Coordinates of C-alpha atoms and ligand atoms in Angstrom, one line a residue:
M1 CA 6.9 379.6 85.0
N2 CA 3.8 377.7 86.1
I3 CA 3.9 374.1 84.9
K4 CA 0.5 372.5 84.7
N5 CA 1.6 369.0 83.8
I6 CA 4.7 366.9 83.5
R7 CA 4.2 363.6 81.9
F8 CA 6.5 360.6 81.3
V9 CA 7.3 360.3 77.5
K10 CA 9.6 357.3 77.3
S11 CA 12.8 355.6 78.5
L12 CA 15.8 355.1 76.3
S13 CA 18.2 352.3 77.0
N14 CA 20.5 353.4 74.2
I15 CA 21.3 356.8 72.8
N16 CA 20.5 355.5 69.3
Q17 CA 16.8 355.6 70.4
Y18 CA 17.1 359.3 71.1
N19 CA 15.7 361.7 68.6
D20 CA 14.7 365.3 69.2
S21 CA 11.8 365.3 66.8
E22 CA 9.8 367.2 69.4
K23 CA 12.2 370.1 69.0
L24 CA 11.5 371.2 72.5
P25 CA 14.2 372.7 74.6
E26 CA 15.8 370.2 76.9
I27 CA 16.8 370.5 80.6
A28 CA 18.9 367.5 81.7
I29 CA 19.3 366.4 85.2
V30 CA 22.4 364.5 86.6
G31 CA 23.8 363.4 89.9
R32 CA 25.2 360.5 91.7
S33 CA 23.0 357.6 92.4
N34 CA 20.7 358.1 95.4
V35 CA 21.2 361.9 95.5
G36 CA 17.5 362.5 95.1
K37 CA 17.1 362.8 91.4
S38 CA 13.7 361.0 91.1
S39 CA 12.4 362.9 94.2
I40 CA 13.3 366.3 92.7
I41 CA 11.6 365.4 89.4
N42 CA 8.5 364.4 91.4
M43 CA 8.8 367.7 93.4
I44 CA 9.0 369.8 90.2
A45 CA 6.1 367.9 88.7
G46 CA 4.0 368.0 91.9
N47 CA 3.5 364.3 91.4
K48 CA 5.0 361.9 94.0
K49 CA 4.7 358.9 91.7
L50 CA 6.0 360.2 88.4
A51 CA 9.7 359.2 88.6
K52 CA 10.3 356.1 90.7
T53 CA 12.1 356.9 93.9
S54 CA 13.8 354.1 95.8
A55 CA 15.9 353.5 98.8
T56 CA 17.9 351.1 96.7
P57 CA 20.4 353.2 94.7
G58 CA 21.4 352.5 91.1
R59 CA 18.0 351.5 89.7
T60 CA 17.7 354.4 87.3
R61 CA 19.8 353.0 84.5
L62 CA 17.9 354.5 81.6
I63 CA 17.5 357.9 80.1
N64 CA 13.9 358.9 81.0
L65 CA 12.2 361.7 79.2
F66 CA 9.5 363.8 80.7
Q67 CA 7.6 366.6 79.0
A68 CA 6.6 369.7 80.9
D69 CA 3.5 371.2 79.2
D70 CA 4.6 372.3 75.7
E71 CA 7.5 374.1 77.3
F72 CA 10.5 371.7 77.7
L73 CA 11.7 368.2 78.0
L74 CA 13.2 367.1 81.3
V75 CA 15.9 364.6 80.5
D76 CA 16.6 362.3 83.5
L77 CA 20.1 360.9 82.9
P78 CA 21.4 357.7 84.7
G79 CA 22.8 358.3 88.2
Y80 CA 26.5 357.8 88.3
G81 CA 28.8 356.4 91.0
Y82 CA 26.7 353.5 92.1
A83 CA 29.3 351.5 94.1
K84 CA 27.7 348.1 93.7
A85 CA 27.6 348.4 89.9
S86 CA 30.4 346.8 87.9
T87 CA 33.0 349.0 86.3
D88 CA 31.6 347.9 82.9
E89 CA 28.1 349.0 83.9
Q90 CA 29.4 352.3 85.3
N91 CA 31.4 353.0 82.1
K92 CA 28.3 352.2 80.0
W93 CA 26.2 354.8 81.9
A94 CA 29.0 357.4 81.8
A95 CA 29.2 356.9 78.0
M96 CA 25.5 357.2 77.7
I97 CA 25.5 360.5 79.6
E98 CA 28.3 361.9 77.6
E99 CA 26.9 360.8 74.3
Y100 CA 23.5 362.4 75.2
L101 CA 25.2 365.6 76.2
H102 CA 27.2 365.7 72.9
T103 CA 24.3 364.6 70.7
S104 CA 21.4 366.8 71.9
E105 CA 21.0 370.0 69.9
Q106 CA 18.1 371.1 72.2
L107 CA 20.0 371.0 75.5
K108 CA 19.7 374.3 77.2
A109 CA 21.0 373.5 80.7
V110 CA 21.9 370.7 83.1
I111 CA 20.7 370.5 86.6
L112 CA 23.5 369.0 88.7
L113 CA 22.4 367.6 91.9
V114 CA 24.6 367.3 95.0
D115 CA 23.7 366.2 98.5
I116 CA 23.8 369.1 100.9
R117 CA 25.3 366.9 103.6
H118 CA 28.4 365.8 101.7
A119 CA 31.3 367.3 99.9
P120 CA 30.9 366.8 96.2
S121 CA 32.5 363.6 94.8
E122 CA 35.3 363.6 92.2
K123 CA 32.6 362.5 89.7
D124 CA 30.5 365.6 90.6
K125 CA 33.5 367.8 90.1
Q126 CA 34.4 366.2 86.8
M127 CA 30.8 366.5 85.5
L128 CA 30.8 370.2 86.3
E129 CA 34.2 370.8 84.7
W130 CA 33.0 368.9 81.6
L131 CA 29.8 371.0 81.4
V132 CA 31.7 374.3 81.9
H133 CA 34.2 373.2 79.3
F134 CA 31.5 372.6 76.7
N135 CA 29.7 375.9 77.7
V136 CA 26.6 374.1 79.0
P137 CA 24.8 376.3 81.5
V138 CA 24.5 374.5 84.9
I139 CA 22.0 374.8 87.6
I140 CA 23.5 373.5 90.9
V141 CA 20.9 372.1 93.2
A142 CA 21.7 370.8 96.7
T143 CA 19.2 368.1 97.9
K144 CA 17.9 366.9 101.2
V145 CA 18.2 370.1 103.2
D146 CA 15.6 368.8 105.7
K147 CA 18.3 366.3 106.8
I148 CA 20.6 369.0 108.3
K149 CA 20.1 371.5 111.1
K150 CA 19.4 375.1 110.0
S151 CA 22.5 376.2 111.8
E152 CA 24.6 373.8 109.6
L153 CA 23.3 375.2 106.3
P154 CA 25.8 378.1 105.8
K155 CA 28.8 375.8 106.4
C156 CA 27.4 373.0 104.1
K157 CA 26.8 375.5 101.3
Q158 CA 30.2 376.9 101.7
I159 CA 31.9 373.5 101.4
L160 CA 29.9 372.8 98.2
A161 CA 30.7 376.2 96.8
R162 CA 34.4 375.9 97.6
D163 CA 34.8 372.4 96.1
L164 CA 32.7 373.2 93.0
K165 CA 34.4 376.6 92.6
V166 CA 31.1 378.5 92.4
G167 CA 29.6 381.3 94.4
V168 CA 27.4 380.3 97.4
D169 CA 24.5 382.1 95.8
N170 CA 24.7 379.8 92.8
I171 CA 23.6 376.9 94.8
I172 CA 19.8 376.3 95.1
V173 CA 19.0 374.5 98.3
T174 CA 16.1 372.1 98.1
S175 CA 14.1 369.4 100.0
A176 CA 11.8 367.1 98.2
Q177 CA 10.3 366.3 101.5
T178 CA 9.2 369.9 102.4
G179 CA 9.1 371.4 98.9
V180 CA 11.7 374.0 99.8
G181 CA 13.5 375.3 96.7
K182 CA 10.9 374.2 94.1
N183 CA 10.1 377.8 93.0
A184 CA 13.8 378.6 92.8
V185 CA 14.5 375.7 90.6
L186 CA 11.5 376.5 88.3
S187 CA 12.6 380.2 88.1
S188 CA 16.1 379.1 87.1
I189 CA 14.6 376.9 84.3
S190 CA 12.4 379.8 83.2
Q191 CA 15.3 382.2 83.1
I192 CA 17.3 379.8 80.9
L193 CA 14.3 379.2 78.6
G194 CA 13.7 383.0 78.4
K195 CA 10.1 382.5 79.7
Ligands
GDP201 P1 17.9 359.0 92.9 O1 18.6 357.6 93.0 O2 18.9 360.1 92.7 O3 16.8 359.0 91.9 O4 17.3 359.2 94.4 P2 15.8 359.1 95.0 O5 15.0 360.3 94.6 O6 15.3 357.7 94.7 O7 16.1 359.3 96.5 C1 17.0 358.4 97.2 C2 16.6 358.3 98.7 O8 16.7 359.6 99.3 C3 15.1 357.9 98.8 O9 15.0 357.1 100.0 C4 14.4 359.2 99.0 O10 13.2 359.1 99.8 C5 15.4 360.0 99.8 N1 15.3 361.5 99.5 C6 15.4 362.1 98.3 N2 15.2 363.4 98.4 C7 15.0 363.7 99.8 C8 14.8 364.9 100.5 O11 14.8 366.0 100.0 N3 14.7 364.7 101.9 C9 14.8 363.5 102.5 N4 14.7 363.4 103.8 N5 15.0 362.4 101.8 C10 15.1 362.5 100.4

């Protein structure tokens, strides 16, 4: 799939503002705060400024909708596990994510982001289990591969695969900095959309 343009559509602070009147297929993207979600969206879009990236985690507290040509909506869900947020706030974001995942009739797959350098968190594992339970196809994307040595990659992938209980080949390795993995992510999306 060759996406020409990804544009920001709107942000939702509440799931009540969500309506799928566009009837486009939706690909959602989740991960813990600071995992590199905005950077991956920018990488896919080929636009460094589309989604805000920040060194301060926890800023993305809204559901942001982006439209890729007339093909699909990219649904940027709030990052979870931001340690400095209050439990109340964290619960609110978790509820928002879950409500969206339950409400959307157009959801075709979820891209779950994990940092290549770290074992997945309990929240990552719970998210994956939840998605599998509800039969939502999942694309697992490991971020920030430029931050490890090439020689460390097999081990890091193995740890992720073991903890997430998936095959090593199911993990797409990416770097928003070098662009590695962009085509693999796009071809997974194409496959899911049957394009
Ligand atoms: P978000 O909170 O998940 O949206 O994460 P961001 O996209 O804002 O990224 C968090 C931090 O990690 C920022 O400082 C980014 O510049 C950095 N980052 C994200 N992706 C990569 C990557 O692939 N390589 C490197 N070296 N840094 C990255």
